[in-house]
Amino acid sequence: MRIALGADHGGFELKNKIANYLKENNFEVIDFGTNSTDSVNYPVFAKLVGDSVIKKESDFGILICGTGIGISIAANKIKGIRCALSTNTTMARLSREHNNANILALGSRIIGDLLALEMVETFLSTSFQDERHLVRINMLED
Ligand code: RB5
């Protein structure tokens, strides 16, 4: 499975930890940056990761900024992206089961690293569950 990663300066360190975790667990990683703590603008990275998912270059995306709010708002502007800002493993799981989320957004200043890695693991190992949710997801696309 190929995972696109993106973060602003607030999420840069957590992004690198997630990249290492994914590589250790045999995922392919496309890292769209940022690659330092120099100040950057999160919509740039949301667009790079969102486009990669839409093009099917990546199976899923993970986006990180300080709160996860700005970068998830930006990603959700892209047609076909369902980016779920999550703060616990239940949200990460249900975003896949009910919303068929294709990007997980995390706030590096909100959650700890271990929780973030658990949420990534949960998000990537959970399948969309129930066709009854499909009508709502199709409405999002319309
Ligand atoms: C950057 O300082 C910060 O605003 C950003 O990482 C994020 O929290 C925005 O939603």
PDB file of C-alpha atoms and ligand atoms in Angstrom:
ATOM      1  CA  MET A   1       0.000   0.000   0.000  1.00  0.00           C
ATOM      2  CA  ARG A   2       1.301   3.458  -0.934  1.00  0.00           C
ATOM      3  CA  ILE A   3       0.767   6.346   1.489  1.00  0.00           C
ATOM      4  CA  ALA A   4       1.176  10.052   0.686  1.00  0.00           C
ATOM      5  CA  LEU A   5       2.427  12.197   3.573  1.00  0.00           C
ATOM      6  CA  GLY A   6       2.320  15.965   3.931  1.00  0.00           C
ATOM      7  CA  ALA A   7       2.769  18.446   6.752  1.00  0.00           C
ATOM      8  CA  ASP A   8       3.488  22.069   7.476  1.00  0.00           C
ATOM      9  CA  HIS A   9       6.276  23.191   9.816  1.00  0.00           C
ATOM     10  CA  GLY A  10       4.070  22.340  12.830  1.00  0.00           C
ATOM     11  CA  GLY A  11       3.644  18.763  11.657  1.00  0.00           C
ATOM     12  CA  PHE A  12       7.087  18.181  10.189  1.00  0.00           C
ATOM     13  CA  GLU A  13       8.548  16.181  13.090  1.00  0.00           C
ATOM     14  CA  LEU A  14       5.499  13.959  13.531  1.00  0.00           C
ATOM     15  CA  LYS A  15       5.389  13.378   9.759  1.00  0.00           C
ATOM     16  CA  ASN A  16       8.926  12.007   9.863  1.00  0.00           C
ATOM     17  CA  LYS A  17       8.046   9.670  12.735  1.00  0.00           C
ATOM     18  CA  ILE A  18       5.014   8.442  10.801  1.00  0.00           C
ATOM     19  CA  ALA A  19       7.143   7.968   7.666  1.00  0.00           C
ATOM     20  CA  ASN A  20       9.622   5.814   9.613  1.00  0.00           C
ATOM     21  CA  TYR A  21       6.817   3.811  11.193  1.00  0.00           C
ATOM     22  CA  LEU A  22       5.207   3.162   7.810  1.00  0.00           C
ATOM     23  CA  LYS A  23       8.477   2.124   6.151  1.00  0.00           C
ATOM     24  CA  GLU A  24       9.258  -0.237   9.053  1.00  0.00           C
ATOM     25  CA  ASN A  25       5.848  -1.800   8.448  1.00  0.00           C
ATOM     26  CA  ASN A  26       6.417  -2.282   4.714  1.00  0.00           C
ATOM     27  CA  PHE A  27       4.262   0.546   3.408  1.00  0.00           C
ATOM     28  CA  GLU A  28       5.496   2.587   0.470  1.00  0.00           C
ATOM     29  CA  VAL A  29       5.739   6.267   1.369  1.00  0.00           C
ATOM     30  CA  ILE A  30       5.569   9.324  -0.860  1.00  0.00           C
ATOM     31  CA  ASP A  31       6.733  12.229   1.288  1.00  0.00           C
ATOM     32  CA  PHE A  32       5.567  15.579  -0.091  1.00  0.00           C
ATOM     33  CA  GLY A  33       7.265  17.584   2.664  1.00  0.00           C
ATOM     34  CA  THR A  34       7.727  19.971   4.274  1.00  0.00           C
ATOM     35  CA  ASN A  35      11.248  19.039   5.227  1.00  0.00           C
ATOM     36  CA  SER A  36      12.182  21.547   7.897  1.00  0.00           C
ATOM     37  CA  THR A  37      10.672  23.667  10.645  1.00  0.00           C
ATOM     38  CA  ASP A  38      10.812  26.784   8.436  1.00  0.00           C
ATOM     39  CA  SER A  39       7.380  28.365   8.215  1.00  0.00           C
ATOM     40  CA  VAL A  40       5.304  27.177   5.233  1.00  0.00           C
ATOM     41  CA  ASN A  41       1.631  27.270   4.213  1.00  0.00           C
ATOM     42  CA  TYR A  42      -0.403  24.111   4.889  1.00  0.00           C
ATOM     43  CA  PRO A  43      -2.726  24.384   1.817  1.00  0.00           C
ATOM     44  CA  VAL A  44       0.267  23.616  -0.418  1.00  0.00           C
ATOM     45  CA  PHE A  45       0.821  20.231   1.226  1.00  0.00           C
ATOM     46  CA  ALA A  46      -2.883  19.427   1.446  1.00  0.00           C
ATOM     47  CA  LYS A  47      -3.091  19.930  -2.330  1.00  0.00           C
ATOM     48  CA  LEU A  48      -0.037  17.780  -3.092  1.00  0.00           C
ATOM     49  CA  VAL A  49      -1.311  14.889  -0.975  1.00  0.00           C
ATOM     50  CA  GLY A  50      -4.946  15.280  -2.075  1.00  0.00           C
ATOM     51  CA  ASP A  51      -4.008  15.275  -5.752  1.00  0.00           C
ATOM     52  CA  SER A  52      -1.844  12.193  -5.251  1.00  0.00           C
ATOM     53  CA  VAL A  53      -4.821  10.322  -3.739  1.00  0.00           C
ATOM     54  CA  ILE A  54      -7.224  11.505  -6.460  1.00  0.00           C
ATOM     55  CA  LYS A  55      -4.788  10.436  -9.199  1.00  0.00           C
ATOM     56  CA  LYS A  56      -4.543   7.015  -7.450  1.00  0.00           C
ATOM     57  CA  GLU A  57      -0.801   7.484  -7.209  1.00  0.00           C
ATOM     58  CA  SER A  58      -1.400   6.851  -3.479  1.00  0.00           C
ATOM     59  CA  ASP A  59      -3.950   4.639  -1.736  1.00  0.00           C
ATOM     60  CA  PHE A  60      -4.337   6.970   1.252  1.00  0.00           C
ATOM     61  CA  GLY A  61      -2.960  10.244   2.558  1.00  0.00           C
ATOM     62  CA  ILE A  62      -1.900  11.482   5.980  1.00  0.00           C
ATOM     63  CA  LEU A  63      -1.717  15.229   6.659  1.00  0.00           C
ATOM     64  CA  ILE A  64      -0.367  16.941   9.748  1.00  0.00           C
ATOM     65  CA  CYS A  65      -0.332  20.530  10.932  1.00  0.00           C
ATOM     66  CA  GLY A  66      -0.326  22.040  14.413  1.00  0.00           C
ATOM     67  CA  THR A  67      -3.993  21.369  15.078  1.00  0.00           C
ATOM     68  CA  GLY A  68      -4.906  19.351  11.990  1.00  0.00           C
ATOM     69  CA  ILE A  69      -7.673  21.879  11.349  1.00  0.00           C
ATOM     70  CA  GLY A  70      -6.206  24.052   8.609  1.00  0.00           C
ATOM     71  CA  ILE A  71      -4.737  21.208   6.615  1.00  0.00           C
ATOM     72  CA  SER A  72      -7.968  19.154   6.787  1.00  0.00           C
ATOM     73  CA  ILE A  73     -10.072  22.138   5.696  1.00  0.00           C
ATOM     74  CA  ALA A  74      -7.730  22.617   2.737  1.00  0.00           C
ATOM     75  CA  ALA A  75      -7.775  18.939   1.732  1.00  0.00           C
ATOM     76  CA  ASN A  76     -11.562  18.782   1.871  1.00  0.00           C
ATOM     77  CA  LYS A  77     -11.759  21.491  -0.823  1.00  0.00           C
ATOM     78  CA  ILE A  78     -10.509  18.909  -3.337  1.00  0.00           C
ATOM     79  CA  LYS A  79     -13.323  17.026  -5.047  1.00  0.00           C
ATOM     80  CA  GLY A  80     -13.236  13.379  -4.073  1.00  0.00           C
ATOM     81  CA  ILE A  81     -11.217  13.925  -0.916  1.00  0.00           C
ATOM     82  CA  ARG A  82     -12.753  12.891   2.374  1.00  0.00           C
ATOM     83  CA  CYS A  83     -10.228  14.038   4.947  1.00  0.00           C
ATOM     84  CA  ALA A  84     -10.983  13.100   8.550  1.00  0.00           C
ATOM     85  CA  LEU A  85      -9.425  15.174  11.302  1.00  0.00           C
ATOM     86  CA  SER A  86      -9.236  12.716  14.180  1.00  0.00           C
ATOM     87  CA  THR A  87      -8.088  12.991  17.774  1.00  0.00           C
ATOM     88  CA  ASN A  88      -8.565   9.389  18.895  1.00  0.00           C
ATOM     89  CA  THR A  89      -8.522   5.850  17.501  1.00  0.00           C
ATOM     90  CA  THR A  90     -12.320   5.572  17.488  1.00  0.00           C
ATOM     91  CA  MET A  91     -12.577   8.542  15.142  1.00  0.00           C
ATOM     92  CA  ALA A  92      -9.814   7.131  12.945  1.00  0.00           C
ATOM     93  CA  ARG A  93     -11.635   3.781  12.743  1.00  0.00           C
ATOM     94  CA  LEU A  94     -15.108   5.211  12.157  1.00  0.00           C
ATOM     95  CA  SER A  95     -13.825   7.622   9.520  1.00  0.00           C
ATOM     96  CA  ARG A  96     -12.944   4.558   7.456  1.00  0.00           C
ATOM     97  CA  GLU A  97     -15.949   2.397   8.377  1.00  0.00           C
ATOM     98  CA  HIS A  98     -18.627   5.066   7.906  1.00  0.00           C
ATOM     99  CA  ASN A  99     -17.107   7.868   5.813  1.00  0.00           C
ATOM    100  CA  ASN A 100     -14.668   5.933   3.625  1.00  0.00           C
ATOM    101  CA  ALA A 101     -12.137   8.657   4.471  1.00  0.00           C
ATOM    102  CA  ASN A 102      -9.168   8.692   2.131  1.00  0.00           C
ATOM    103  CA  ILE A 103      -6.994  11.074   4.161  1.00  0.00           C
ATOM    104  CA  LEU A 104      -6.329  11.120   7.907  1.00  0.00           C
ATOM    105  CA  ALA A 105      -5.491  14.531   9.388  1.00  0.00           C
ATOM    106  CA  LEU A 106      -3.649  14.864  12.688  1.00  0.00           C
ATOM    107  CA  GLY A 107      -2.741  17.765  14.953  1.00  0.00           C
ATOM    108  CA  SER A 108       0.827  17.421  16.191  1.00  0.00           C
ATOM    109  CA  ARG A 109       0.247  19.990  18.946  1.00  0.00           C
ATOM    110  CA  ILE A 110      -2.929  18.239  20.085  1.00  0.00           C
ATOM    111  CA  ILE A 111      -2.052  14.544  20.341  1.00  0.00           C
ATOM    112  CA  GLY A 112       1.000  12.555  21.445  1.00  0.00           C
ATOM    113  CA  ASP A 113       3.207  10.625  19.048  1.00  0.00           C
ATOM    114  CA  LEU A 114       2.189   7.168  20.277  1.00  0.00           C
ATOM    115  CA  LEU A 115      -1.486   7.952  19.852  1.00  0.00           C
ATOM    116  CA  ALA A 116      -0.768   9.328  16.385  1.00  0.00           C
ATOM    117  CA  LEU A 117       0.953   6.088  15.348  1.00  0.00           C
ATOM    118  CA  GLU A 118      -1.910   4.009  16.759  1.00  0.00           C
ATOM    119  CA  MET A 119      -4.382   6.117  14.796  1.00  0.00           C
ATOM    120  CA  VAL A 120      -2.377   5.691  11.598  1.00  0.00           C
ATOM    121  CA  GLU A 121      -2.302   1.919  12.156  1.00  0.00           C
ATOM    122  CA  THR A 122      -6.062   1.855  12.829  1.00  0.00           C
ATOM    123  CA  PHE A 123      -6.921   4.072   9.855  1.00  0.00           C
ATOM    124  CA  LEU A 124      -4.883   2.017   7.389  1.00  0.00           C
ATOM    125  CA  SER A 125      -6.137  -1.363   8.619  1.00  0.00           C
ATOM    126  CA  THR A 126      -9.857  -0.541   8.677  1.00  0.00           C
ATOM    127  CA  SER A 127     -12.141  -1.038   5.686  1.00  0.00           C
ATOM    128  CA  PHE A 128     -15.232   0.848   4.611  1.00  0.00           C
ATOM    129  CA  GLN A 129     -17.938  -1.169   6.284  1.00  0.00           C
ATOM    130  CA  ASP A 130     -21.398  -0.663   5.175  1.00  0.00           C
ATOM    131  CA  GLU A 131     -23.085   0.000   1.875  1.00  0.00           C
ATOM    132  CA  ARG A 132     -25.796   1.910   3.753  1.00  0.00           C
ATOM    133  CA  HIS A 133     -23.330   4.775   4.071  1.00  0.00           C
ATOM    134  CA  LEU A 134     -22.721   4.873   0.336  1.00  0.00           C
ATOM    135  CA  VAL A 135     -25.742   7.041  -0.462  1.00  0.00           C
ATOM    136  CA  ARG A 136     -24.410   9.748   1.889  1.00  0.00           C
ATOM    137  CA  ILE A 137     -20.909   9.562   0.468  1.00  0.00           C
ATOM    138  CA  ASN A 138     -22.282   9.862  -3.063  1.00  0.00           C
ATOM    139  CA  MET A 139     -24.190  12.951  -1.938  1.00  0.00           C
ATOM    140  CA  LEU A 140     -20.880  14.504  -0.869  1.00  0.00           C
ATOM    141  CA  GLU A 141     -19.547  14.058  -4.385  1.00  0.00           C
ATOM    142  CA  ASP A 142     -22.637  15.718  -5.885  1.00  0.00           C
TER     143      ASP A 142
HETATM  144  C1  RB5 B   1       0.894  26.999  11.942  1.00  0.00           C
HETATM  145  O1  RB5 B   1       1.448  27.812  12.900  1.00  0.00           O
HETATM  146  C2  RB5 B   1      -0.485  26.524  12.389  1.00  0.00           C
HETATM  147  O2  RB5 B   1      -1.403  27.546  12.227  1.00  0.00           O
HETATM  148  C3  RB5 B   1      -0.886  25.324  11.591  1.00  0.00           C
HETATM  149  O3  RB5 B   1       0.036  24.311  11.787  1.00  0.00           O
HETATM  150  C4  RB5 B   1      -2.235  24.715  11.919  1.00  0.00           C
HETATM  151  O4  RB5 B   1      -2.384  24.507  13.271  1.00  0.00           O
HETATM  152  C5  RB5 B   1      -3.399  25.398  11.310  1.00  0.00           C
HETATM  153  O5  RB5 B   1      -4.538  24.920  11.358  1.00  0.00           O
END
